[in-house]
Amino acid sequence: MMLFGMIATLAFPLIGFFLITLLGRVLPRPVGGWLACVSVAGAFISAGTVLLTCESSATIGLFNWFEVGNVSAHFSILVDSLSLWMSVMITGVGGLIHVYALGYMKDDVRLNSFFAYFNLFVFFMLVLVLSDSFLGMFIGWEGVGLCSYLLIGFWYETHAYAIAAKKAFVMNRIGDLGFLFAILMMLFFWGTTQFSVVFIQGLGLGAGVLTAMTMGLLIGAVGKSAQIPLFTWLPDAMAGPTPVSALIHAATMVTAGVYLIARSHVLFSGAPLTSLMVVGLGVATAVFGALVALVQRDIKKVLAYSTMSQLGYMVSAAGFGAYSAALFHMTTHAFFKALLFLAAGNVIHGLHGEQDIFKMGGLRKKLPFTFVVFLIGTLAIVGCPPFSGFFSKDAILAEAFAYSRTVFVVLCVVSVMSSFYMFRLLFLTFFGNARYGEKHPHEGALVMQIPLAILAVLATVGGCLDWPQESILTPVLGVTLVVLALSGGVAYFIFGKQVDVLAKQPVSMGYRMLWNKFYVDEVYQRIIVGPFLSLSRGLNQYFEIFLGKLDVVSLRSVRWVGYPFKKMQDGNSGTYILVMTVGILCLLVGLFL
Amino acid sequence: MILLGVILFPFLSAIVSFFLHSEKGSKAWALLSVFIEGFLVFFSAYLYSQAGYLSVEIPWIQTLGIHLHFGVRGFELWMMILSAVVPAMAVVSSSSKRANPGSYYGLLLGMQGALMGLFACANLFLFYIFWELSILPSFFLLMGWGGLRKEKTAVTYVVYSLAGSFALLAGLLYVFMSGGQVSVYGQMGVFILFFIAVAIKIPLWPFHSWQPDTYEQTDHATTMMVAGVLSKMGLLGILKVMLLFAPLGAVFSSDKVIGLAIVSILYGSSLALVQGHFKRVIAYSSLAHMGLMAASLFSGTSEGIQGSIFQMGSHALNVVGLIWIGHIIYERTGTLKLAELGGIRSRSPFLSAVFLVVILGSIGFPLTNGFVGETLMLFGLYSVHPLFAILAGLSLVLGAWYMMRLFQAVMLGKGNSNLPEFNLTWSERIGLGVIMVSIVGMGIFPQPFLDFVTPSSFKESDSSCTQ
């Protein structure tokens, strides 16, 4: 049962991908989309069944990948509560986003390839969480990177989107290199990357080696989960169609880093220095994302930076050992962030592609359904009881309190900021005066509303999920409510009523820093990419020419040697061949006679 | 005896080909020839898998004690399979009109014969003969067919090759004269001489400057041969001659050679980023890839060496795929300048899909052939020093960068409005399909190939190598 169920979980999306790819030309467009939805649903049911029926964890060997010298790699599936839970979440939330995309993408000519990539993405994500070795995980790890490349750049005709996709792929690869380095270390020490070996033998290593290994893993997690300093791809990645943002940048791919750290917590627990860095980077990212989200005008960018900030929460939680809290928040975040992205998709869809929240406003009446679900999502993300976000955020804050007061305070401040920017987003979009001009906003089709409704329910009650919770701070409840009311009130006061589209943007230094995302992209461009490319161009123009000049010198000398022969011959370059042949013959004859 | 057939058959059919003049006739003959040769090679591989070792020895110049001695082990057969597959791809992909097609195919087949001989030979005398013999047809192929600057390129190529050959010859003569028992200092000297020869052939930085022009200026089939197989001659030289006759030199200098190879990797990757011509990007990317293969041959670990040998096959397959795609684009659009290309993905989704898979293979994406080789090679380098692995590993990032830049420039964007239709012919579809499936197949099931090339056998040194 378990064997069959797990293989089916993996096989469904893969078969879906191949069917849609191979039959893409023949299938009528909606059929391809439905096929994709069915395959993910199949995977969801299989994974769910195994989750409900299986009590114990197990490893299912599939086949040997390669075995050379002391190094060996096997494909096998790890079945335990963590991997099963992740699979159910991926296929569940992913499936809902699939269904939503049916409506969102229905007019796109390349609908079938879109769904093929979607299915492939789910497959690689499942490989990532179901593998029982780091090498197997790496397959999924790079695989989701590839799919995100394809999906972010889905509208590749637009130059900027293609650039964004490339950026995501390359930035991710920097992280992947760190991950691969950790894998090489594991192979060097144990000849395998199976979890069962690594986690048992891992603590036997010296602290230095373990620190290096976990640093490699951390770099990988930082790249995939868009933490400082490798986050710059995530905001740009909003170039993809909105369901892509929901699938990749909210519910699944970006959480892989958190999963990686949680999965290898044994190694991290033996490397305090790395754990400290995890906390530091996580907290810094949480602050950074929240600050930047305060002033963004693009509805998806606000959500993107909010994702970054929330991921920072999870990463730091994983860093100070609150693995279950981190995973819990990951789950609830998957619900409400997918909900928010898809609802934002409804808004964008309804306004024919408008993404600037200063050109929205008053949509509460035109898009009542979207408004309600967006409100639920907002309340969930800001941690308003009794919505799911309250419980998961609370679990993290409780552990942070126990770990360090400083971290706790910073995370609380981030929480306040996040409630402010979310309410700002809500009010600018749905309240106040209508600023979208002549457009006629309309609700999406039923296939777009049903997934939203389900996600709204999950975002509401997700906090009651039977997930091991550490503790809930009861006093926090009151404080939270007060803070929420305050930040919501302030946001309403500023953004809830009349907003002038053409209002001059504040010109203060601080605002410009935030608006330009602290100039990180520009700094990378100036300090790393620019000089590097200049160096390459310089080498290409000058050093290569220099080497070419050497050729000329050597050519001259050969010509000079060949001069007597040239007189005899007709002067073409065959002379050199002749010189060569004669030379060889002379040498050989001289040698043997 | 089948080895003799494998080596002689291409030469014989090359001679026939020189007498053919019609476009269709000569191509048909070349096709027939490469397929028969392919059959012969695969049959030898089968025999090898049964027997474990194939060899043939015939007395040749009795007075000098020179024998026609051929013998192959796994990795040599692996190279011979490459030399069978790559020319087949080169012939199948040829569809444009060429001047003197008979001579062109004849030279191509001749080159195939020389490569077969080089890979199969079991003594240094034959090694040198075939090494030289492979230069002749490549020179004429460069000289006769190609871009506007082909003559200059061909002369540069041959000058470099000659320099390498003389270094090789000097080294071989030294080995001959010392009767195979080379002293320690002698080994150092021989090592340096051999190194110059292989570093030019592979090529390694700073001996590479013949390569970008050669890639850019040659006809695509010649580029396939140069990039796919000729470059592997150098690596095979390392395995077959350098490590065998100057092992102490390798022991003393392996760090320096690895360092130089890593310079090649980083230099090639960096320059590939700023090239404006499709084939020049491939040339510099090859420089990087070949550097990694060379470095890990000197890692002294079985994982690194086996990974490198495996990667020789993967690289040949991937680079042939890239060049073929470039050729298809060139035939339709008449240009390979990146600034003039773009938007081809909407014209031919199939071509774009194949291109992406080949790119994934060449940047070492998991489940493609490149990943297995690169992981093993990086493992080998890690065993020497972790820093080597990190530096060489940077090519994974840079590789993704320049390859995705290439993909974007060629395939994505709106493209020219007067972009022609890209109706691929059936031979193109099948050929590219085979490449795509092989890239993924080798990535998922690499074990049979790794077992086939297992290096345990090349430690049995062949005493008859020296006279």
Short mmCIF file of N, CA and C in Angstrom, two decimals, chain A residues 25 63-71 75 110 117 124 135 138-139 142-143 146 149-150 153 156-159 162-163 166 169-170 173-174 177 180-181 184-185 187-189 529 532-533 536-537 539-540 543-544 547-548 550-552 554-555 558-559 573-574 576-577 580-581 583-584 587-588 591-592, chain B residues 64 66 125 128 132 136 139 143 155-156 158-160 162 169 173 205-206 208-209 212 267 270-271 273-275 284 302-303 306 345-346 356 360 363-367 371-372 375-376 378-379 382-383 386 389-390 393-394 396-398 400-401 404-405 407-408 412-414 443-447 450:
data_model
loop_
_atom_site.label_atom_id
_atom_site.label_comp_id
_atom_site.label_asym_id
_atom_site.label_seq_id
_atom_site.Cartn_x
_atom_site.Cartn_y
_atom_site.Cartn_z
N ARG A 25 0.23 19.26 -28.90
CA ARG A 25 -0.28 19.77 -30.16
C ARG A 25 -1.70 19.28 -30.43
N PHE A 63 16.20 2.43 -7.23
CA PHE A 63 17.31 1.77 -7.93
C PHE A 63 18.60 2.54 -7.69
N ASN A 64 19.71 1.89 -8.05
CA ASN A 64 21.01 2.53 -7.89
C ASN A 64 21.21 3.57 -8.98
N TRP A 65 21.65 4.73 -8.58
CA TRP A 65 21.89 5.77 -9.58
C TRP A 65 23.30 5.58 -10.14
N PHE A 66 24.30 5.78 -9.30
CA PHE A 66 25.65 5.44 -9.75
C PHE A 66 26.51 5.02 -8.56
N GLU A 67 27.51 4.26 -8.88
CA GLU A 67 28.40 3.73 -7.86
C GLU A 67 29.79 3.69 -8.46
N VAL A 68 30.65 4.56 -7.98
CA VAL A 68 32.01 4.63 -8.53
C VAL A 68 32.98 4.72 -7.38
N GLY A 69 33.99 3.85 -7.41
CA GLY A 69 34.95 3.91 -6.32
C GLY A 69 34.24 3.82 -4.98
N ASN A 70 34.49 4.81 -4.14
CA ASN A 70 33.85 4.79 -2.82
C ASN A 70 32.54 5.55 -2.79
N VAL A 71 32.18 6.11 -3.92
CA VAL A 71 31.01 6.97 -3.95
C VAL A 71 29.81 6.20 -4.46
N PHE A 75 18.58 6.00 -5.65
CA PHE A 75 17.28 6.65 -5.61
C PHE A 75 16.43 5.92 -4.60
N ARG A 110 -0.42 29.24 -25.13
CA ARG A 110 0.45 28.13 -24.76
C ARG A 110 0.03 27.53 -23.43
N TYR A 117 4.68 22.53 -17.44
CA TYR A 117 5.69 23.03 -16.50
C TYR A 117 5.17 22.94 -15.06
N PHE A 124 9.11 17.77 -9.28
CA PHE A 124 10.44 18.01 -8.70
C PHE A 124 10.33 18.40 -7.23
N LEU A 135 21.67 13.88 -2.26
CA LEU A 135 21.79 13.93 -3.72
C LEU A 135 20.43 13.88 -4.38
N PHE A 138 18.87 17.06 -4.06
CA PHE A 138 19.48 18.03 -4.97
C PHE A 138 18.83 17.97 -6.35
N ILE A 139 18.39 16.78 -6.75
CA ILE A 139 17.68 16.66 -8.04
C ILE A 139 16.45 17.55 -8.02
N GLU A 142 17.37 21.38 -7.84
CA GLU A 142 17.68 22.05 -9.11
C GLU A 142 16.48 22.00 -10.05
N GLY A 143 15.71 20.92 -9.91
CA GLY A 143 14.55 20.77 -10.79
C GLY A 143 13.55 21.89 -10.60
N LEU A 146 14.78 24.91 -12.28
CA LEU A 146 14.53 24.91 -13.73
C LEU A 146 13.08 25.29 -14.03
N TYR A 149 12.43 28.79 -13.64
CA TYR A 149 12.96 29.52 -14.79
C TYR A 149 11.95 29.53 -15.93
N LEU A 150 11.41 28.34 -16.21
CA LEU A 150 10.46 28.23 -17.32
C LEU A 150 9.19 29.02 -17.04
N GLY A 153 9.73 32.97 -16.77
CA GLY A 153 9.91 33.50 -18.12
C GLY A 153 8.86 32.95 -19.08
N TYR A 156 8.01 34.83 -22.49
CA TYR A 156 9.40 35.13 -22.80
C TYR A 156 9.57 36.17 -23.90
N GLU A 157 8.45 36.48 -24.56
CA GLU A 157 8.59 37.48 -25.63
C GLU A 157 8.99 38.82 -25.04
N THR A 158 8.60 39.06 -23.79
CA THR A 158 8.98 40.31 -23.14
C THR A 158 10.39 40.18 -22.58
N HIS A 159 11.24 41.06 -23.04
CA HIS A 159 12.66 40.97 -22.70
C HIS A 159 12.86 40.95 -21.18
N ALA A 162 12.21 37.62 -19.53
CA ALA A 162 13.25 36.63 -19.81
C ALA A 162 14.47 36.90 -18.93
N ILE A 163 14.78 38.18 -18.75
CA ILE A 163 15.92 38.55 -17.89
C ILE A 163 15.65 38.13 -16.45
N LYS A 166 16.16 34.46 -16.05
CA LYS A 166 17.58 34.11 -16.04
C LYS A 166 18.20 34.44 -14.70
N PHE A 169 17.35 31.91 -12.10
CA PHE A 169 18.08 30.66 -12.30
C PHE A 169 19.52 30.78 -11.82
N VAL A 170 20.17 31.87 -12.21
CA VAL A 170 21.58 32.00 -11.87
C VAL A 170 21.77 32.23 -10.37
N ARG A 173 21.45 29.15 -8.64
CA ARG A 173 22.60 28.27 -8.85
C ARG A 173 23.75 28.57 -7.90
N ILE A 174 23.86 29.85 -7.50
CA ILE A 174 24.89 30.17 -6.52
C ILE A 174 24.61 29.40 -5.24
N LEU A 177 25.38 25.74 -5.62
CA LEU A 177 26.80 25.40 -5.52
C LEU A 177 27.18 25.14 -4.06
N LEU A 180 25.87 21.79 -3.24
CA LEU A 180 26.68 20.74 -3.85
C LEU A 180 27.99 20.56 -3.09
N PHE A 181 28.54 21.67 -2.60
CA PHE A 181 29.77 21.56 -1.84
C PHE A 181 29.54 20.72 -0.58
N LEU A 184 29.49 17.18 -1.65
CA LEU A 184 30.83 16.65 -1.90
C LEU A 184 31.50 16.29 -0.57
N MET A 185 31.31 17.13 0.43
CA MET A 185 31.91 16.82 1.73
C MET A 185 31.35 15.52 2.28
N LEU A 187 30.08 13.06 0.61
CA LEU A 187 30.60 11.95 -0.18
C LEU A 187 32.04 11.65 0.23
N PHE A 188 32.78 12.69 0.52
CA PHE A 188 34.18 12.50 0.88
C PHE A 188 34.29 11.75 2.20
N PHE A 189 33.45 12.10 3.15
CA PHE A 189 33.58 11.47 4.46
C PHE A 189 32.91 10.11 4.54
N VAL A 529 28.72 42.33 -10.60
CA VAL A 529 28.43 41.96 -11.99
C VAL A 529 29.18 42.87 -12.96
N PHE A 532 32.96 42.41 -13.03
CA PHE A 532 33.29 41.09 -13.57
C PHE A 532 33.16 41.06 -15.08
N LEU A 533 32.06 41.64 -15.55
CA LEU A 533 31.87 41.66 -17.01
C LEU A 533 32.92 42.53 -17.67
N SER A 536 35.97 40.51 -17.98
CA SER A 536 35.86 39.53 -19.06
C SER A 536 36.03 40.21 -20.41
N ARG A 537 35.37 41.36 -20.57
CA ARG A 537 35.48 42.05 -21.85
C ARG A 537 36.92 42.49 -22.10
N LEU A 539 39.64 41.11 -20.93
CA LEU A 539 40.44 39.94 -21.30
C LEU A 539 40.14 39.56 -22.75
N ASN A 540 38.87 39.63 -23.09
CA ASN A 540 38.47 39.21 -24.43
C ASN A 540 39.09 40.12 -25.48
N PHE A 543 43.70 40.54 -23.90
CA PHE A 543 44.56 39.38 -23.70
C PHE A 543 44.46 38.41 -24.88
N GLU A 544 43.24 38.24 -25.37
CA GLU A 544 43.08 37.32 -26.51
C GLU A 544 43.82 37.85 -27.73
N LEU A 547 47.41 37.07 -27.30
CA LEU A 547 47.72 35.69 -27.68
C LEU A 547 47.70 35.54 -29.19
N GLY A 548 46.77 36.24 -29.83
CA GLY A 548 46.71 36.18 -31.28
C GLY A 548 47.99 36.72 -31.90
N LEU A 550 50.88 36.53 -30.61
CA LEU A 550 51.87 35.47 -30.48
C LEU A 550 51.77 34.51 -31.66
N ASP A 551 50.54 34.24 -32.07
CA ASP A 551 50.34 33.39 -33.24
C ASP A 551 51.08 33.95 -34.43
N VAL A 552 50.88 35.27 -34.62
CA VAL A 552 51.48 35.89 -35.79
C VAL A 552 52.99 35.72 -35.76
N SER A 554 54.65 33.38 -34.26
CA SER A 554 55.03 32.00 -34.56
C SER A 554 54.81 31.69 -36.03
N LEU A 555 53.75 32.30 -36.59
CA LEU A 555 53.51 32.08 -38.02
C LEU A 555 54.68 32.58 -38.84
N VAL A 558 57.55 30.29 -38.71
CA VAL A 558 57.36 29.09 -39.53
C VAL A 558 57.54 29.43 -41.00
N ARG A 559 56.98 30.58 -41.37
CA ARG A 559 57.09 30.98 -42.77
C ARG A 559 58.56 31.13 -43.16
N SER A 573 49.46 27.25 -48.37
CA SER A 573 49.80 26.85 -47.01
C SER A 573 50.04 25.36 -46.86
N GLY A 574 49.77 24.62 -47.89
CA GLY A 574 50.12 23.21 -47.89
C GLY A 574 51.60 23.02 -47.63
N TYR A 576 53.30 24.10 -45.28
CA TYR A 576 53.61 23.79 -43.88
C TYR A 576 53.41 22.31 -43.61
N ILE A 577 52.40 21.77 -44.24
CA ILE A 577 52.19 20.33 -44.11
C ILE A 577 53.41 19.59 -44.65
N MET A 580 56.22 19.77 -42.36
CA MET A 580 55.99 18.88 -41.23
C MET A 580 56.33 17.44 -41.61
N THR A 581 55.76 17.01 -42.73
CA THR A 581 55.94 15.61 -43.12
C THR A 581 57.41 15.30 -43.35
N GLY A 583 59.91 16.83 -42.16
CA GLY A 583 60.60 16.87 -40.88
C GLY A 583 60.45 15.58 -40.11
N ILE A 584 59.23 15.09 -40.07
CA ILE A 584 58.99 13.85 -39.33
C ILE A 584 59.77 12.71 -39.95
N LEU A 587 63.40 12.85 -39.11
CA LEU A 587 63.66 12.46 -37.74
C LEU A 587 63.56 10.96 -37.58
N LEU A 588 62.53 10.38 -38.18
CA LEU A 588 62.34 8.93 -38.04
C LEU A 588 63.49 8.19 -38.68
N LEU A 591 66.55 8.40 -36.76
CA LEU A 591 66.51 7.63 -35.53
C LEU A 591 66.81 6.15 -35.77
N PHE A 592 66.22 5.63 -36.85
CA PHE A 592 66.26 4.17 -36.99
C PHE A 592 67.40 3.67 -37.86
N LEU B 64 63.15 -3.06 -37.45
CA LEU B 64 63.10 -2.08 -36.37
C LEU B 64 62.27 -2.58 -35.20
N ILE B 66 59.11 -2.91 -35.17
CA ILE B 66 57.87 -2.17 -35.04
C ILE B 66 56.71 -3.07 -35.44
N PHE B 125 54.81 4.29 -31.25
CA PHE B 125 55.07 4.59 -32.65
C PHE B 125 53.75 4.87 -33.37
N TYR B 128 52.06 8.09 -32.33
CA TYR B 128 52.55 9.30 -32.98
C TYR B 128 52.05 9.40 -34.42
N GLU B 132 49.66 12.47 -35.81
CA GLU B 132 49.98 13.33 -36.94
C GLU B 132 48.93 13.21 -38.03
N LEU B 136 46.29 16.22 -40.54
CA LEU B 136 46.19 16.49 -41.98
C LEU B 136 44.77 16.75 -42.44
N PHE B 139 43.30 19.93 -41.05
CA PHE B 139 43.85 21.13 -41.70
C PHE B 139 43.15 21.40 -43.03
N MET B 143 40.87 24.48 -44.18
CA MET B 143 41.38 25.29 -45.28
C MET B 143 40.34 25.43 -46.38
N VAL B 155 45.89 28.09 -40.87
CA VAL B 155 47.33 28.16 -40.68
C VAL B 155 47.66 28.26 -39.19
N THR B 156 46.89 29.07 -38.48
CA THR B 156 47.10 29.15 -37.03
C THR B 156 46.95 27.77 -36.41
N VAL B 158 47.30 24.87 -37.72
CA VAL B 158 48.33 23.89 -38.05
C VAL B 158 49.64 24.26 -37.37
N VAL B 159 49.88 25.55 -37.19
CA VAL B 159 51.10 25.94 -36.49
C VAL B 159 51.06 25.45 -35.05
N TYR B 160 49.93 25.68 -34.42
CA TYR B 160 49.79 25.17 -33.05
C TYR B 160 49.95 23.66 -33.01
N LEU B 162 51.47 21.73 -35.05
CA LEU B 162 52.86 21.32 -35.30
C LEU B 162 53.71 21.50 -34.07
N LEU B 169 56.76 14.55 -30.24
CA LEU B 169 57.80 13.74 -30.87
C LEU B 169 59.05 13.72 -30.01
N LEU B 173 60.63 10.41 -28.49
CA LEU B 173 61.99 9.97 -28.83
C LEU B 173 62.79 9.72 -27.56
N TRP B 205 44.28 26.70 -21.21
CA TRP B 205 44.84 28.05 -21.16
C TRP B 205 46.31 27.94 -20.85
N PRO B 206 47.23 28.67 -21.40
CA PRO B 206 47.07 29.71 -22.42
C PRO B 206 47.38 29.21 -23.84
N HIS B 208 45.17 28.06 -25.92
CA HIS B 208 43.87 27.85 -26.54
C HIS B 208 43.58 28.80 -27.70
N SER B 209 44.47 29.72 -28.00
CA SER B 209 43.98 30.82 -28.82
C SER B 209 43.72 30.40 -30.27
N PRO B 212 38.95 29.42 -30.51
CA PRO B 212 37.72 30.16 -30.84
C PRO B 212 37.56 30.44 -32.31
N TYR B 267 38.68 31.09 -16.82
CA TYR B 267 38.91 31.99 -17.95
C TYR B 267 37.89 31.71 -19.06
N SER B 270 34.40 32.80 -18.01
CA SER B 270 34.22 34.25 -17.98
C SER B 270 34.14 34.82 -19.39
N LEU B 271 34.98 34.29 -20.28
CA LEU B 271 34.96 34.86 -21.63
C LEU B 271 33.74 34.41 -22.42
N LEU B 273 30.94 34.47 -21.39
CA LEU B 273 29.87 35.40 -21.03
C LEU B 273 29.79 36.61 -21.94
N VAL B 274 30.89 36.97 -22.57
CA VAL B 274 30.89 38.23 -23.30
C VAL B 274 31.06 38.02 -24.81
N GLN B 275 30.88 36.79 -25.26
CA GLN B 275 31.03 36.56 -26.70
C GLN B 275 29.76 36.96 -27.44
N TYR B 284 34.44 28.85 -25.96
CA TYR B 284 34.95 29.16 -24.62
C TYR B 284 34.33 28.24 -23.57
N SER B 302 40.04 7.40 -8.41
CA SER B 302 39.33 6.66 -9.44
C SER B 302 38.01 7.36 -9.76
N GLU B 303 37.41 8.01 -8.75
CA GLU B 303 36.16 8.72 -9.01
C GLU B 303 36.38 9.85 -10.01
N GLN B 306 37.27 8.41 -13.53
CA GLN B 306 36.12 7.80 -14.18
C GLN B 306 35.08 8.85 -14.56
N ARG B 345 12.18 30.57 -30.28
CA ARG B 345 11.36 29.62 -29.53
C ARG B 345 9.92 29.61 -30.05
N SER B 346 9.41 30.77 -30.41
CA SER B 346 8.02 30.76 -30.89
C SER B 346 7.92 30.15 -32.28
N LEU B 356 17.29 23.53 -24.81
CA LEU B 356 17.29 23.66 -23.35
C LEU B 356 17.85 22.39 -22.70
N LEU B 360 21.07 22.09 -20.37
CA LEU B 360 21.04 21.50 -19.03
C LEU B 360 22.13 20.46 -18.90
N ILE B 363 25.45 22.25 -18.49
CA ILE B 363 25.72 22.94 -17.23
C ILE B 363 25.61 21.98 -16.04
N GLY B 364 25.55 20.69 -16.32
CA GLY B 364 25.60 19.72 -15.23
C GLY B 364 24.35 19.72 -14.38
N PHE B 365 23.21 19.70 -15.02
CA PHE B 365 21.94 19.66 -14.31
C PHE B 365 21.64 18.23 -13.90
N PRO B 366 21.15 18.00 -12.68
CA PRO B 366 20.87 16.63 -12.27
C PRO B 366 19.91 15.93 -13.23
N LEU B 367 20.09 14.63 -13.36
CA LEU B 367 19.33 13.79 -14.30
C LEU B 367 19.73 14.03 -15.74
N PHE B 371 25.67 15.97 -15.08
CA PHE B 371 25.71 16.02 -13.62
C PHE B 371 26.59 14.92 -13.04
N VAL B 372 26.41 13.71 -13.55
CA VAL B 372 27.16 12.58 -13.01
C VAL B 372 28.65 12.84 -13.14
N THR B 375 29.85 15.88 -10.95
CA THR B 375 29.91 15.57 -9.52
C THR B 375 31.12 14.71 -9.20
N LEU B 376 31.34 13.69 -10.04
CA LEU B 376 32.48 12.81 -9.78
C LEU B 376 33.79 13.57 -9.93
N LEU B 378 34.28 16.84 -9.59
CA LEU B 378 34.46 17.76 -8.47
C LEU B 378 34.83 17.00 -7.21
N PHE B 379 34.27 15.79 -7.08
CA PHE B 379 34.65 14.96 -5.94
C PHE B 379 36.15 14.66 -5.99
N TYR B 382 37.95 17.66 -5.02
CA TYR B 382 37.79 17.90 -3.59
C TYR B 382 38.79 17.04 -2.81
N SER B 383 38.98 15.82 -3.28
CA SER B 383 39.90 14.93 -2.57
C SER B 383 41.32 15.49 -2.61
N PRO B 386 39.91 20.92 -1.10
CA PRO B 386 38.55 21.48 -1.22
C PRO B 386 38.51 22.77 -2.03
N ALA B 389 37.90 22.25 -5.60
CA ALA B 389 36.51 21.92 -5.92
C ALA B 389 35.67 23.19 -5.95
N ILE B 390 35.94 24.12 -5.01
CA ILE B 390 35.14 25.34 -4.98
C ILE B 390 35.40 26.16 -6.24
N GLY B 393 34.02 24.53 -9.11
CA GLY B 393 32.57 24.54 -9.00
C GLY B 393 31.96 25.86 -9.44
N LEU B 394 32.75 26.94 -9.38
CA LEU B 394 32.22 28.23 -9.83
C LEU B 394 31.74 28.15 -11.28
N LEU B 396 29.91 26.05 -12.43
CA LEU B 396 28.48 25.69 -12.47
C LEU B 396 27.63 26.96 -12.53
N VAL B 397 28.04 27.94 -11.73
CA VAL B 397 27.29 29.19 -11.72
C VAL B 397 27.51 29.95 -13.02
N LEU B 398 28.80 30.10 -13.37
CA LEU B 398 29.10 30.85 -14.60
C LEU B 398 28.51 30.14 -15.81
N ALA B 400 25.81 28.30 -15.94
CA ALA B 400 24.38 28.60 -16.02
C ALA B 400 24.17 29.99 -16.59
N TRP B 401 25.05 30.90 -16.18
CA TRP B 401 24.90 32.28 -16.61
C TRP B 401 25.10 32.40 -18.12
N MET B 404 22.45 30.39 -20.20
CA MET B 404 21.12 30.99 -20.20
C MET B 404 21.12 32.30 -20.99
N ARG B 405 22.26 32.99 -20.96
CA ARG B 405 22.38 34.19 -21.79
C ARG B 405 22.28 33.80 -23.27
N PHE B 407 20.86 31.10 -24.48
CA PHE B 407 19.50 30.64 -24.76
C PHE B 407 18.57 31.84 -24.94
N GLN B 408 18.74 32.80 -24.06
CA GLN B 408 17.88 33.98 -24.14
C GLN B 408 18.12 34.74 -25.44
N LEU B 412 14.70 33.44 -26.94
CA LEU B 412 13.64 34.22 -26.31
C LEU B 412 13.50 35.60 -26.95
N GLY B 413 12.61 36.38 -26.40
CA GLY B 413 12.37 37.71 -26.94
C GLY B 413 11.41 37.64 -28.12
N LYS B 414 11.16 38.80 -28.67
CA LYS B 414 10.20 38.86 -29.77
C LYS B 414 10.80 38.35 -31.07
N GLY B 443 21.98 10.44 -17.94
CA GLY B 443 21.93 11.07 -16.63
C GLY B 443 21.19 10.23 -15.61
N ILE B 444 20.20 9.47 -16.08
CA ILE B 444 19.41 8.68 -15.12
C ILE B 444 20.04 7.30 -14.93
N PHE B 445 20.56 6.73 -16.00
CA PHE B 445 21.18 5.40 -15.91
C PHE B 445 22.65 5.45 -16.32
N PRO B 446 23.47 6.11 -15.53
CA PRO B 446 24.87 6.22 -15.94
C PRO B 446 25.70 4.97 -15.65
N GLN B 447 25.14 4.08 -14.81
CA GLN B 447 25.98 2.99 -14.31
C GLN B 447 26.58 2.10 -15.40
N LEU B 450 29.49 3.87 -16.81
CA LEU B 450 30.59 3.98 -15.86
C LEU B 450 31.30 2.64 -15.71
#
